[in-house]
C-alpha cells in the first residue's frame, strides 16, 4: 500500500528556534499534500494544502509566515515552524493524495510530536 | 457549532461485542464519508469510504450513511482487542479540497 513517512517522529526545541518537519510519499507520487495539527483528544485540524510547485493554501487563522510549507517535488513536502513557542507544541500530521486514483485516497504519515520548551 | 460532531468516548466493550460508532454533521454539502482508525501516536489509517446514503460492508466493518438525518455510523462485529484505537469520521464535499474530521472516539476492547 501507499506509505507516507515523516521525519522526525518527535522533536524538542527551545522557544524561539525553528523546526523543519519532512513528509515523504515513499512509493507513490503525490500532487497534493495536507498538513494537519492535532491536540490531545481533539480532531485533526487542517492547517494548509500544498500542491507540488505552487504556493500552499492556508486555512483561516493559520499564520503562513509562521508555518512555512514547501512542496518541492511530487514526493516531498516540508513544514517549518518558525520562532516556535510553547503553544505550538502539538502533534503534526501530513497526508498525501495519490496523483492517480480516487480523490478520497489520502494517506497519512505517522505524525511528528513537537514539544517547545 | 462544529460541522462534525463525534462522541469522544471512551467506549469500553468486551471482546466479541458489536460496536457502534457514530457521527453527526450539519453541512448538507458533504457527499463523501470516511472512517479512519488511529492507534496511539500514529497517523490515521483509512478503514472505510462511502458515497451518499446507504450501507457498505468490508469484513467485520459496516459503514452506514443516512443523509436525511445527517448521521453516519461504523459498526464493528466480533470486536477484537486489536480493534482498540481511536476512530475518526471524516467527510468531504464533492471537490475533496478539504476533509472535515470528527474529534474521534476512543474504543477499548477488553479480552
mmCIF file of C-alpha atoms in Angstrom:
data_model
loop_
_atom_site.group_PDB
_atom_site.id
_atom_site.type_symbol
_atom_site.label_atom_id
_atom_site.label_comp_id
_atom_site.label_asym_id
_atom_site.label_seq_id
_atom_site.Cartn_x
_atom_site.Cartn_y
_atom_site.Cartn_z
ATOM 1 C CA UNK A 1 0.000 0.000 0.000
ATOM 2 C CA UNK A 2 0.863 3.660 -0.201
ATOM 3 C CA UNK A 3 3.295 4.687 2.523
ATOM 4 C CA UNK A 4 3.913 8.156 3.873
ATOM 5 C CA UNK A 5 6.797 8.869 6.200
ATOM 6 C CA UNK A 6 7.514 11.816 8.436
ATOM 7 C CA UNK A 7 10.765 12.925 9.948
ATOM 8 C CA UNK A 8 11.444 13.453 12.726
ATOM 9 C CA UNK A 9 8.887 11.436 14.670
ATOM 10 C CA UNK A 10 9.403 13.657 17.672
ATOM 11 C CA UNK A 11 11.380 16.788 18.393
ATOM 12 C CA UNK A 12 12.007 19.011 21.369
ATOM 13 C CA UNK A 13 13.174 22.537 20.729
ATOM 14 C CA UNK A 14 13.671 25.735 22.644
ATOM 15 C CA UNK A 15 11.343 28.672 22.338
ATOM 16 C CA UNK A 16 12.378 30.991 19.523
ATOM 17 C CA UNK A 17 14.054 28.371 17.364
ATOM 18 C CA UNK A 18 12.751 26.942 14.080
ATOM 19 C CA UNK A 19 11.903 23.326 13.356
ATOM 20 C CA UNK A 20 11.522 21.611 9.990
ATOM 21 C CA UNK A 21 9.308 18.563 9.523
ATOM 22 C CA UNK A 22 9.548 16.441 6.386
ATOM 23 C CA UNK A 23 6.732 14.477 4.789
ATOM 24 C CA UNK A 24 7.561 11.952 2.079
ATOM 25 C CA UNK A 25 5.459 9.678 -0.053
ATOM 26 C CA UNK A 26 7.686 6.623 -0.331
ATOM 27 C CA UNK A 27 6.144 4.554 -3.111
ATOM 28 C CA UNK A 28 3.869 6.917 -4.988
ATOM 29 C CA UNK A 29 3.713 10.414 -6.371
ATOM 30 C CA UNK A 30 1.564 12.924 -4.549
ATOM 31 C CA UNK A 31 0.357 16.040 -6.311
ATOM 32 C CA UNK A 32 -1.269 17.277 -3.148
ATOM 33 C CA UNK A 33 -0.149 17.057 0.451
ATOM 34 C CA UNK A 34 -2.012 18.232 3.500
ATOM 35 C CA UNK A 35 -0.704 19.369 6.867
ATOM 36 C CA UNK A 36 -2.775 18.830 9.985
ATOM 37 C CA UNK A 37 -2.384 19.652 13.612
ATOM 38 C CA UNK A 38 -3.885 17.523 16.369
ATOM 39 C CA UNK A 39 -4.199 18.455 20.019
ATOM 40 C CA UNK A 40 -4.810 15.753 22.649
ATOM 41 C CA UNK A 41 -8.336 14.339 22.460
ATOM 42 C CA UNK A 42 -9.170 16.699 19.638
ATOM 43 C CA UNK A 43 -9.762 16.336 15.964
ATOM 44 C CA UNK A 44 -7.306 16.812 13.158
ATOM 45 C CA UNK A 45 -7.330 20.452 12.130
ATOM 46 C CA UNK A 46 -6.261 21.179 8.584
ATOM 47 C CA UNK A 47 -3.544 23.799 8.525
ATOM 48 C CA UNK A 48 -2.735 24.016 4.834
ATOM 49 C CA UNK A 49 -2.907 22.288 1.494
ATOM 50 C CA UNK A 50 0.170 22.182 -0.674
ATOM 51 C CA UNK A 51 0.388 21.363 -4.334
ATOM 52 C CA UNK A 52 3.671 20.476 -5.940
ATOM 53 C CA UNK A 53 5.328 23.502 -7.485
ATOM 54 C CA UNK A 54 2.905 26.098 -6.177
ATOM 55 C CA UNK A 55 2.265 28.072 -3.022
ATOM 56 C CA UNK A 56 0.418 26.428 -0.197
ATOM 57 C CA UNK A 57 -3.169 27.345 0.610
ATOM 58 C CA UNK A 58 -3.556 28.090 4.305
ATOM 59 C CA UNK A 59 -6.697 27.670 6.365
ATOM 60 C CA UNK A 60 -8.202 30.674 8.074
ATOM 61 C CA UNK A 61 -6.371 31.510 11.261
ATOM 62 C CA UNK A 62 -3.125 29.758 10.308
ATOM 63 C CA UNK A 63 -0.175 32.148 10.035
ATOM 64 C CA UNK A 64 1.583 31.465 6.761
ATOM 65 C CA UNK A 65 4.711 33.326 7.867
ATOM 66 C CA UNK A 66 4.966 31.158 10.941
ATOM 67 C CA UNK A 67 4.213 27.818 9.323
ATOM 68 C CA UNK A 68 6.240 27.726 6.122
ATOM 69 C CA UNK A 69 5.292 24.973 3.699
ATOM 70 C CA UNK A 70 7.345 23.901 0.725
ATOM 71 C CA UNK A 71 6.292 21.206 -1.738
ATOM 72 C CA UNK A 72 9.345 20.987 -3.941
ATOM 73 C CA UNK A 73 8.705 17.611 -5.524
ATOM 74 C CA UNK A 74 5.971 15.034 -6.028
ATOM 75 C CA UNK A 75 7.297 13.054 -3.074
ATOM 76 C CA UNK A 76 8.368 15.659 -0.545
ATOM 77 C CA UNK A 77 6.694 18.439 1.397
ATOM 78 C CA UNK A 78 8.183 20.269 4.372
ATOM 79 C CA UNK A 79 6.636 22.243 7.199
ATOM 80 C CA UNK A 80 8.864 24.700 9.040
ATOM 81 C CA UNK A 81 7.633 26.093 12.321
ATOM 82 C CA UNK A 82 9.467 29.387 12.686
ATOM 83 C CA UNK A 83 10.186 31.074 16.010
ATOM 84 C CA UNK A 84 8.425 28.286 17.847
ATOM 85 C CA UNK A 85 6.606 28.969 21.096
ATOM 86 C CA UNK A 86 5.228 26.567 23.708
ATOM 87 C CA UNK A 87 1.710 26.975 22.295
ATOM 88 C CA UNK A 88 2.996 25.463 19.036
ATOM 89 C CA UNK A 89 3.556 22.179 20.864
ATOM 90 C CA UNK A 90 1.305 19.665 19.154
ATOM 91 C CA UNK A 91 1.131 16.558 17.006
ATOM 92 C CA UNK A 92 1.662 17.470 13.351
ATOM 93 C CA UNK A 93 0.446 15.019 10.728
ATOM 94 C CA UNK A 94 0.829 15.165 6.984
ATOM 95 C CA UNK A 95 -1.145 13.293 4.387
ATOM 96 C CA UNK A 96 -0.627 12.758 0.689
ATOM 97 C CA UNK A 97 -3.136 12.314 -2.089
ATOM 98 C CA UNK A 98 -2.267 9.931 -4.881
ATOM 99 C CA UNK A 99 -1.558 11.548 -8.214
ATOM 100 C CA UNK A 100 -3.655 8.760 -9.735
ATOM 101 C CA UNK A 101 -6.563 7.127 -8.021
ATOM 102 C CA UNK A 102 -9.734 8.082 -6.232
ATOM 103 C CA UNK A 103 -9.856 11.560 -4.836
ATOM 104 C CA UNK A 104 -10.633 10.161 -1.422
ATOM 105 C CA UNK A 105 -7.341 8.302 -1.244
ATOM 106 C CA UNK A 106 -5.452 10.348 1.280
ATOM 107 C CA UNK A 107 -2.671 8.520 3.095
ATOM 108 C CA UNK A 108 -1.425 9.779 6.408
ATOM 109 C CA UNK A 109 2.061 9.878 7.827
ATOM 110 C CA UNK A 110 2.793 8.664 11.358
ATOM 111 C CA UNK A 111 2.940 12.181 12.736
ATOM 112 C CA UNK A 112 5.569 14.352 14.406
ATOM 113 C CA UNK A 113 5.262 15.303 18.033
ATOM 114 C CA UNK A 114 6.679 18.765 18.634
ATOM 115 C CA UNK A 115 7.425 19.992 22.124
ATOM 116 C CA UNK A 116 8.599 23.567 22.559
ATOM 117 C CA UNK A 117 10.193 24.350 25.900
ATOM 118 C CA UNK B 1 -21.392 24.588 16.255
ATOM 119 C CA UNK B 2 -18.814 22.187 14.853
ATOM 120 C CA UNK B 3 -19.529 20.896 11.400
ATOM 121 C CA UNK B 4 -18.850 17.314 12.503
ATOM 122 C CA UNK B 5 -19.740 16.016 15.941
ATOM 123 C CA UNK B 6 -18.429 12.784 17.382
ATOM 124 C CA UNK B 7 -18.703 11.425 20.898
ATOM 125 C CA UNK B 8 -15.137 11.175 22.243
ATOM 126 C CA UNK B 9 -15.889 8.197 24.462
ATOM 127 C CA UNK B 10 -14.054 6.316 25.742
ATOM 128 C CA UNK B 11 -16.099 3.302 24.776
ATOM 129 C CA UNK B 12 -15.210 0.065 26.511
ATOM 130 C CA UNK B 13 -16.641 -3.265 25.321
ATOM 131 C CA UNK B 14 -15.852 -6.952 25.873
ATOM 132 C CA UNK B 15 -14.213 -8.965 23.123
ATOM 133 C CA UNK B 16 -16.756 -10.257 20.629
ATOM 134 C CA UNK B 17 -19.220 -7.402 21.136
ATOM 135 C CA UNK B 18 -20.762 -5.391 18.334
ATOM 136 C CA UNK B 19 -19.510 -1.828 18.407
ATOM 137 C CA UNK B 20 -21.428 1.148 17.067
ATOM 138 C CA UNK B 21 -19.603 4.398 16.413
ATOM 139 C CA UNK B 22 -21.444 7.481 15.207
ATOM 140 C CA UNK B 23 -21.033 10.975 13.853
ATOM 141 C CA UNK B 24 -23.463 13.727 13.052
ATOM 142 C CA UNK B 25 -22.898 16.637 10.748
ATOM 143 C CA UNK B 26 -24.555 19.877 9.851
ATOM 144 C CA UNK B 27 -23.455 20.627 6.288
ATOM 145 C CA UNK B 28 -25.707 19.066 3.669
ATOM 146 C CA UNK B 29 -22.984 19.616 1.047
ATOM 147 C CA UNK B 30 -20.967 16.683 2.394
ATOM 148 C CA UNK B 31 -21.020 13.894 -0.162
ATOM 149 C CA UNK B 32 -18.191 11.569 0.835
ATOM 150 C CA UNK B 33 -17.832 9.911 4.197
ATOM 151 C CA UNK B 34 -14.768 8.156 5.567
ATOM 152 C CA UNK B 35 -13.821 6.296 8.693
ATOM 153 C CA UNK B 36 -10.236 6.244 9.911
ATOM 154 C CA UNK B 37 -8.573 4.232 12.660
ATOM 155 C CA UNK B 38 -5.774 5.842 14.612
ATOM 156 C CA UNK B 39 -3.547 3.976 17.017
ATOM 157 C CA UNK B 40 -1.780 5.907 19.731
ATOM 158 C CA UNK B 41 0.992 8.148 18.391
ATOM 159 C CA UNK B 42 0.333 7.026 14.821
ATOM 160 C CA UNK B 43 -1.260 8.618 11.786
ATOM 161 C CA UNK B 44 -4.852 7.759 10.814
ATOM 162 C CA UNK B 45 -5.466 4.746 8.578
ATOM 163 C CA UNK B 46 -8.391 4.665 6.145
ATOM 164 C CA UNK B 47 -10.893 1.951 7.039
ATOM 165 C CA UNK B 48 -13.996 2.645 5.017
ATOM 166 C CA UNK B 49 -15.193 5.059 2.412
ATOM 167 C CA UNK B 50 -18.803 5.613 1.365
ATOM 168 C CA UNK B 51 -20.576 7.920 -1.010
ATOM 169 C CA UNK B 52 -24.003 9.286 -0.192
ATOM 170 C CA UNK B 53 -26.638 7.292 1.695
ATOM 171 C CA UNK B 54 -26.562 3.557 2.174
ATOM 172 C CA UNK B 55 -24.518 0.747 3.666
ATOM 173 C CA UNK B 56 -21.112 -0.604 2.795
ATOM 174 C CA UNK B 57 -19.628 -3.745 4.262
ATOM 175 C CA UNK B 58 -15.995 -4.843 4.441
ATOM 176 C CA UNK B 59 -15.300 -7.889 6.550
ATOM 177 C CA UNK B 60 -16.251 -7.138 10.138
ATOM 178 C CA UNK B 61 -16.849 -3.465 9.370
ATOM 179 C CA UNK B 62 -20.050 -1.871 8.084
ATOM 180 C CA UNK B 63 -20.344 1.817 7.291
ATOM 181 C CA UNK B 64 -23.795 3.366 7.155
ATOM 182 C CA UNK B 65 -24.803 6.811 5.942
ATOM 183 C CA UNK B 66 -28.197 8.457 6.450
ATOM 184 C CA UNK B 67 -28.061 11.789 4.673
ATOM 185 C CA UNK B 68 -31.627 12.685 5.581
ATOM 186 C CA UNK B 69 -30.657 12.614 9.241
ATOM 187 C CA UNK B 70 -27.070 13.787 8.654
ATOM 188 C CA UNK B 71 -25.872 10.779 10.589
ATOM 189 C CA UNK B 72 -23.178 8.226 9.839
ATOM 190 C CA UNK B 73 -22.225 5.058 11.655
ATOM 191 C CA UNK B 74 -19.481 2.475 11.727
ATOM 192 C CA UNK B 75 -20.328 -0.967 13.061
ATOM 193 C CA UNK B 76 -17.653 -3.447 14.104
ATOM 194 C CA UNK B 77 -18.761 -7.048 14.509
ATOM 195 C CA UNK B 78 -16.944 -9.598 16.659
ATOM 196 C CA UNK B 79 -14.707 -6.891 18.073
ATOM 197 C CA UNK B 80 -11.130 -7.840 18.913
ATOM 198 C CA UNK B 81 -8.601 -6.335 21.332
ATOM 199 C CA UNK B 82 -6.617 -5.285 18.257
ATOM 200 C CA UNK B 83 -9.534 -3.022 17.327
ATOM 201 C CA UNK B 84 -8.700 -0.865 20.349
ATOM 202 C CA UNK B 85 -7.886 2.523 18.861
ATOM 203 C CA UNK B 86 -9.391 5.928 18.205
ATOM 204 C CA UNK B 87 -11.874 6.008 15.342
ATOM 205 C CA UNK B 88 -12.259 9.214 13.377
ATOM 206 C CA UNK B 89 -15.039 10.016 10.994
ATOM 207 C CA UNK B 90 -14.288 12.384 8.144
ATOM 208 C CA UNK B 91 -16.323 13.899 5.393
ATOM 209 C CA UNK B 92 -15.820 15.929 2.304
ATOM 210 C CA UNK B 93 -17.736 17.956 -0.207
ATOM 211 C CA UNK B 94 -17.748 16.943 -3.862
ATOM 212 C CA UNK B 95 -14.475 18.752 -4.623
ATOM 213 C CA UNK B 96 -12.433 16.908 -1.979
ATOM 214 C CA UNK B 97 -10.473 20.089 -1.301
ATOM 215 C CA UNK B 98 -10.862 19.642 2.427
ATOM 216 C CA UNK B 99 -11.657 16.848 4.824
ATOM 217 C CA UNK B 100 -13.664 17.636 7.945
ATOM 218 C CA UNK B 101 -12.849 15.347 10.839
ATOM 219 C CA UNK B 102 -14.735 14.379 13.948
ATOM 220 C CA UNK B 103 -12.879 14.538 17.234
ATOM 221 C CA UNK B 104 -12.548 10.753 17.345
ATOM 222 C CA UNK B 105 -13.999 8.067 19.605
ATOM 223 C CA UNK B 106 -11.573 6.059 21.693
ATOM 224 C CA UNK B 107 -12.508 2.376 21.721
ATOM 225 C CA UNK B 108 -11.167 -0.194 24.149
ATOM 226 C CA UNK B 109 -11.964 -3.865 23.515
ATOM 227 C CA UNK B 110 -11.266 -5.916 26.609
ATOM 228 C CA UNK B 111 -10.059 -9.524 26.254
#
